[in-house]
Amino acid sequence: MSATIKVALAGVNGRMGKVLVEAVAANPHTVLTGALEHAGSEALGLDAGHASGLKTGVAISSDIDAVLANCDVLIDFTRPNVSGSLLPRCAERGIKMVIGTTGFDEAGKADIAAAAEHTGIVFAANFSIGVNLTFHILDTVTRVLNEGYDIEIIEAHHRHKVDAPSGTALRMGEVIAHALGRNLADCAVYGREGHTGARSPQTIGFATVRGGDIVGEHTALFAGEGERVEITHKASSRMTFAAGAVRAAVWLQQQRTGLYDMQDVLGLNNR
Ligand code: NAD
């Protein structure tokens, strides 16, 4: 690895942002050079490491131009509208982006793809290595079990999470639907209530739990006649996502313009 990579964080005072400050400091290939929050944030002017007691020497700022003038990669864990406003500004400057924000609609995803024609972007619903291995395993499990198993995806997160189902649960659904030759949009069932009728074997069901401080739990359930297969991932610390996002930033520095996901970073994609 050559020169140290200059990393800026968007949403630095959020749950993920605070842990990302530690993850950037812990990675030998990265240095924090910028820390963005919204203009009204009470954290403006504080050291980016204030929450963890780290002295980064980087003050939290809302000055996007100044932050982008001094970074190689922007790691963004904010909200879709914020990520959307940062995309063109990074694209026009050739600044690479690692996007962990979830909850984008189709137009938002199209904006990310368009920006990736001008700069390198890693966009992933989940940056944990274990979850990405789970996506990989799910493809195999689905192809082997194939027909005769009812598939349900159950996820649980903390009470503050604003989107549902989680981006990770949706990605699990996409992986499974793809392995079955189905389109998730045509077969997904999001929650059930009242007289639902019998379960259609073609559907993939989603169930969402919200509460307390649950960092993130996902189960893909394959229920057949006489047996069940359950593939479960449980995150107990946000550091797993943060360390993965910083690893993605280091990997991205070596890549050409284009749109990548965490499977690419880990070498799990066969494309
Ligand atoms: P959070 O609400 O704690 O943090 C978001 C931060 O963004 C806040 O500090 C907020 O003030 C800041 N922000 C708002 N507007 C801004 C602006 N204009 N400029 C800069 N910062 C701004 O949320 P969180 O729990 O940290 O999650 C953030 C996002 O990351 C969510 O979409 C969540 O689903 C996603 N997430 C992804 C992964 C993954 O691995 N991909 C893991 C965890 C969370």
Coordinates of C-alpha atoms and ligand atoms in Angstrom, one line a residue:
M1 CA 0.0 0.0 0.0
S2 CA 1.4 3.4 -1.0
A3 CA 0.5 6.8 0.5
T4 CA -1.8 7.2 3.4
I5 CA -5.4 7.7 2.2
K6 CA -7.1 10.9 3.3
V7 CA -10.7 10.0 4.6
A8 CA -13.5 12.4 5.3
L9 CA -16.7 11.3 7.1
A10 CA -20.2 12.5 6.5
G11 CA -22.6 12.1 9.4
V12 CA -19.6 12.0 11.8
N13 CA -21.7 12.7 14.9
G14 CA -24.1 9.8 14.2
R15 CA -24.1 6.3 15.7
M16 CA -22.0 5.0 12.8
G17 CA -20.0 8.2 12.3
K18 CA -18.6 8.1 15.9
V19 CA -17.4 4.5 15.4
L20 CA -16.0 5.3 12.0
V21 CA -13.7 7.9 13.6
E22 CA -12.2 5.1 15.6
A23 CA -12.0 2.7 12.7
V24 CA -10.2 5.3 10.5
A25 CA -7.7 5.9 13.3
A26 CA -7.2 2.1 13.8
N27 CA -6.5 1.4 10.1
P28 CA -2.8 1.8 9.3
H29 CA -3.6 3.0 5.7
T30 CA -6.0 5.8 6.5
V31 CA -6.0 9.2 8.2
L32 CA -9.0 11.4 9.0
T33 CA -8.9 14.8 7.2
G34 CA -12.5 15.9 7.3
A35 CA -15.7 15.5 9.4
L36 CA -19.1 16.7 8.1
E37 CA -22.3 17.4 10.0
H38 CA -25.3 19.4 9.1
A39 CA -25.3 23.2 9.5
G40 CA -27.4 23.2 12.7
S41 CA -25.5 20.4 14.5
E42 CA -24.5 21.1 18.1
A43 CA -21.2 19.1 17.4
L44 CA -19.8 21.8 15.0
G45 CA -16.3 22.8 16.0
L46 CA -15.8 19.8 18.3
D47 CA -12.9 17.4 17.6
A48 CA -14.3 14.6 15.5
G49 CA -13.0 12.1 18.1
H50 CA -14.9 13.8 21.0
A51 CA -17.2 10.9 21.6
S52 CA -14.5 8.3 22.0
G53 CA -11.8 10.5 23.6
L54 CA -9.6 10.4 20.5
K55 CA -7.7 13.6 19.6
T56 CA -7.9 13.6 15.8
G57 CA -7.1 17.3 15.3
V58 CA -10.0 17.5 12.9
A59 CA -12.9 19.8 13.8
I60 CA -16.5 18.8 12.9
S61 CA -17.6 21.2 10.1
S62 CA -20.6 21.9 7.8
D63 CA -18.3 23.3 5.1
I64 CA -18.6 20.7 2.3
D65 CA -16.3 22.5 -0.1
A66 CA -13.5 22.8 2.5
V67 CA -13.8 19.1 3.5
L68 CA -13.9 17.8 -0.1
A69 CA -10.9 19.9 -1.0
N70 CA -8.8 17.8 1.4
C71 CA -9.8 14.2 1.0
D72 CA -9.4 11.2 -1.3
V73 CA -12.5 9.3 -0.1
L74 CA -15.7 10.4 1.6
I75 CA -17.4 7.7 3.8
D76 CA -21.1 8.6 4.0
F77 CA -23.4 7.2 6.7
T78 CA -26.2 9.7 6.7
R79 CA -29.7 9.8 5.1
P80 CA -30.5 9.2 1.4
N81 CA -31.2 12.9 0.7
V82 CA -27.9 13.9 2.3
S83 CA -26.0 11.3 0.3
G84 CA -27.8 12.4 -2.8
S85 CA -26.6 16.0 -2.4
L86 CA -23.0 14.9 -1.8
L87 CA -22.9 12.6 -4.8
P88 CA -22.6 15.2 -7.6
R89 CA -20.1 17.2 -5.6
C90 CA -17.8 14.2 -5.1
A91 CA -18.3 13.1 -8.7
E92 CA -17.3 16.5 -10.2
R93 CA -14.1 16.5 -8.1
G94 CA -13.3 12.8 -8.7
I95 CA -13.5 12.1 -5.0
K96 CA -14.3 8.4 -4.3
M97 CA -17.2 7.5 -2.1
V98 CA -18.1 4.7 0.3
I99 CA -21.8 4.9 0.9
G100 CA -23.3 3.0 3.8
T101 CA -26.6 5.0 4.0
T102 CA -29.7 2.8 3.5
G103 CA -33.2 3.5 2.4
F104 CA -32.7 4.8 -1.1
D105 CA -35.6 4.6 -3.6
E106 CA -35.0 3.6 -7.2
A107 CA -34.3 7.2 -8.3
G108 CA -31.7 7.5 -5.5
K109 CA -30.0 4.3 -6.6
A110 CA -30.0 5.6 -10.2
D111 CA -28.2 8.8 -9.0
I112 CA -25.5 6.6 -7.3
A113 CA -25.0 4.7 -10.6
A114 CA -24.8 7.9 -12.6
A115 CA -22.2 9.4 -10.2
A116 CA -20.2 6.2 -10.5
E117 CA -19.6 7.0 -14.1
H118 CA -17.3 9.8 -12.9
T119 CA -15.8 8.4 -9.7
G120 CA -15.3 5.1 -7.8
I121 CA -18.1 4.2 -5.4
V122 CA -18.6 1.3 -3.0
F123 CA -22.3 1.1 -2.1
A124 CA -23.4 -1.6 0.3
A125 CA -26.4 -2.1 2.5
N126 CA -24.0 -3.8 5.0
F127 CA -20.3 -3.5 5.4
S128 CA -19.8 -6.4 7.8
I129 CA -17.6 -9.2 6.5
G130 CA -19.9 -11.8 8.2
V131 CA -23.0 -10.5 6.5
N132 CA -21.3 -10.4 3.1
L133 CA -20.2 -14.0 3.6
T134 CA -23.8 -14.7 4.6
F135 CA -25.0 -13.3 1.2
H136 CA -22.6 -15.6 -0.5
I137 CA -23.7 -18.6 1.4
L138 CA -27.4 -17.8 0.9
D139 CA -27.0 -18.1 -2.9
T140 CA -25.7 -21.6 -2.5
V141 CA -28.3 -22.6 0.1
T142 CA -31.1 -21.3 -2.1
R143 CA -29.9 -23.1 -5.2
V144 CA -29.5 -26.4 -3.3
L145 CA -32.9 -26.3 -1.5
N146 CA -34.5 -24.8 -4.6
E147 CA -38.2 -25.8 -4.4
G148 CA -40.4 -26.9 -1.5
Y149 CA -39.1 -24.5 1.1
D150 CA -41.0 -21.4 2.3
I151 CA -38.6 -18.5 2.6
E152 CA -39.0 -15.8 5.3
I153 CA -36.5 -13.1 6.2
I154 CA -36.6 -11.8 9.8
E155 CA -34.7 -8.8 11.0
A156 CA -34.3 -6.9 14.2
H157 CA -32.8 -3.4 14.9
H158 CA -32.6 -0.7 17.6
R159 CA -35.5 1.6 18.2
H160 CA -34.0 4.6 16.3
K161 CA -33.8 2.9 12.9
V162 CA -35.9 4.8 10.4
D163 CA -36.3 2.4 7.4
A164 CA -37.8 -1.0 7.2
P165 CA -37.2 -3.7 6.2
S166 CA -33.4 -3.1 6.7
G167 CA -31.3 -2.7 3.6
T168 CA -29.5 -5.9 4.6
A169 CA -32.8 -7.8 4.7
L170 CA -33.8 -6.5 1.3
R171 CA -30.4 -7.5 -0.1
M172 CA -30.8 -11.0 1.4
G173 CA -34.2 -11.1 -0.4
E174 CA -32.6 -10.0 -3.7
V175 CA -29.8 -12.7 -3.4
I176 CA -32.4 -15.4 -2.8
A177 CA -34.8 -14.2 -5.5
H178 CA -32.0 -14.0 -8.0
A179 CA -30.9 -17.6 -7.2
L180 CA -34.5 -18.8 -7.8
G181 CA -34.9 -16.8 -11.0
R182 CA -37.5 -14.6 -9.5
N183 CA -37.8 -10.8 -9.2
L184 CA -38.0 -9.7 -5.6
A185 CA -40.4 -6.9 -6.4
D186 CA -42.9 -9.5 -7.7
C187 CA -42.6 -12.0 -4.9
A188 CA -41.9 -10.0 -1.7
V189 CA -44.5 -9.8 1.1
Y190 CA -43.9 -7.1 3.6
G191 CA -45.7 -8.0 6.9
R192 CA -49.1 -9.8 7.2
E193 CA -52.3 -8.9 9.0
G194 CA -55.9 -10.1 9.1
H195 CA -57.2 -12.9 6.9
T196 CA -54.2 -13.3 4.6
G197 CA -55.2 -16.7 3.1
A198 CA -52.7 -19.6 2.8
R199 CA -49.1 -18.8 2.1
S200 CA -48.2 -18.8 -1.6
P201 CA -45.0 -20.9 -2.2
Q202 CA -43.7 -18.3 -4.6
T203 CA -43.4 -15.5 -2.0
I204 CA -40.5 -14.3 0.1
G205 CA -41.8 -12.9 3.4
F206 CA -40.3 -10.2 5.5
A207 CA -40.8 -9.5 9.2
T208 CA -39.4 -6.6 11.1
V209 CA -38.6 -6.2 14.8
R210 CA -37.6 -2.8 16.3
G211 CA -36.5 -2.2 19.9
G212 CA -33.9 -1.1 22.4
D213 CA -30.3 -1.1 21.3
I214 CA -30.2 -4.2 19.0
V215 CA -27.3 -3.5 16.6
G216 CA -28.6 -5.7 13.8
E217 CA -29.8 -9.3 13.5
H218 CA -30.9 -11.1 10.3
T219 CA -32.3 -14.6 9.7
A220 CA -33.2 -16.2 6.4
L221 CA -35.5 -19.1 7.2
F222 CA -36.2 -21.9 4.7
A223 CA -39.1 -23.9 6.1
G224 CA -39.8 -27.2 4.4
E225 CA -41.7 -30.4 5.2
G226 CA -39.9 -32.0 8.2
E227 CA -37.0 -29.6 8.4
R228 CA -35.9 -26.0 8.6
V229 CA -32.7 -24.3 7.6
E230 CA -32.0 -21.0 9.3
I231 CA -29.0 -18.8 8.3
T232 CA -28.5 -16.1 11.0
H233 CA -26.1 -13.2 11.4
K234 CA -26.0 -11.2 14.6
A235 CA -24.0 -8.0 14.9
S236 CA -23.0 -7.0 18.4
S237 CA -20.9 -3.9 17.7
R238 CA -21.1 -1.2 15.0
M239 CA -17.3 -1.6 14.7
T240 CA -17.9 -4.5 12.3
F241 CA -19.6 -2.1 9.8
A242 CA -17.1 0.7 10.4
A243 CA -14.0 -1.5 10.0
G244 CA -15.6 -2.9 6.8
A245 CA -16.3 0.5 5.4
V246 CA -12.7 1.7 6.0
R247 CA -11.4 -1.5 4.4
A248 CA -13.7 -0.7 1.4
A249 CA -12.2 2.9 1.3
V250 CA -8.6 1.4 1.2
W251 CA -9.6 -1.1 -1.5
L252 CA -11.4 1.6 -3.6
Q253 CA -8.3 3.7 -3.8
Q254 CA -6.8 1.1 -6.1
Q255 CA -9.9 0.8 -8.4
R256 CA -11.0 2.6 -11.5
T257 CA -14.2 4.6 -11.8
G258 CA -17.3 2.5 -11.3
L259 CA -19.9 1.1 -8.9
Y260 CA -18.8 -1.7 -6.6
D261 CA -20.3 -3.4 -3.5
M262 CA -18.7 -5.2 -0.5
Q263 CA -18.7 -8.5 -2.4
D264 CA -16.3 -6.9 -4.8
V265 CA -14.1 -5.6 -1.9
L266 CA -13.9 -9.1 -0.4
G267 CA -13.4 -10.9 -3.7
L268 CA -16.6 -12.8 -3.4
N269 CA -18.2 -11.7 -6.7
N270 CA -17.9 -14.1 -9.6
R271 CA -18.6 -11.4 -12.2
Ligands
NAD1 P1 -27.6 8.5 12.8 O1 -29.0 9.2 12.6 O2 -27.1 8.2 14.2 O3 -26.5 9.4 12.0 C1 -26.7 10.1 10.9 C2 -25.9 11.4 11.0 O4 -25.9 12.1 9.8 C3 -26.4 12.3 12.2 O5 -25.3 12.6 13.0 C4 -26.9 13.5 11.4 O6 -26.8 14.7 12.1 C5 -26.0 13.5 10.2 N1 -26.4 14.4 9.1 C6 -27.7 14.8 8.8 N2 -27.7 15.6 7.8 C7 -26.4 15.8 7.4 C8 -25.8 16.7 6.5 N3 -26.5 17.4 5.6 N4 -24.4 16.6 6.4 C9 -23.7 15.8 7.2 N5 -24.2 15.0 8.2 C10 -25.6 15.0 8.3 O7 -27.8 7.2 11.9 P2 -26.8 5.9 11.9 O8 -27.4 4.9 12.8 O9 -25.4 6.3 12.1 O10 -27.0 5.4 10.5 C11 -26.8 6.2 9.3 C12 -27.1 5.4 8.1 O11 -26.2 4.3 7.9 C13 -28.5 4.9 8.1 O12 -29.1 4.9 6.7 C14 -28.3 3.4 8.5 O13 -29.3 2.5 8.0 C15 -27.0 3.1 7.8 N6 -26.2 2.0 8.3 C16 -25.6 1.3 7.3 C17 -24.8 0.2 7.7 C18 -24.0 -0.5 6.7 O14 -23.2 -1.4 7.0 N7 -24.2 -0.2 5.4 C19 -24.6 -0.1 9.1 C20 -25.3 0.7 10.0 C21 -26.1 1.8 9.6

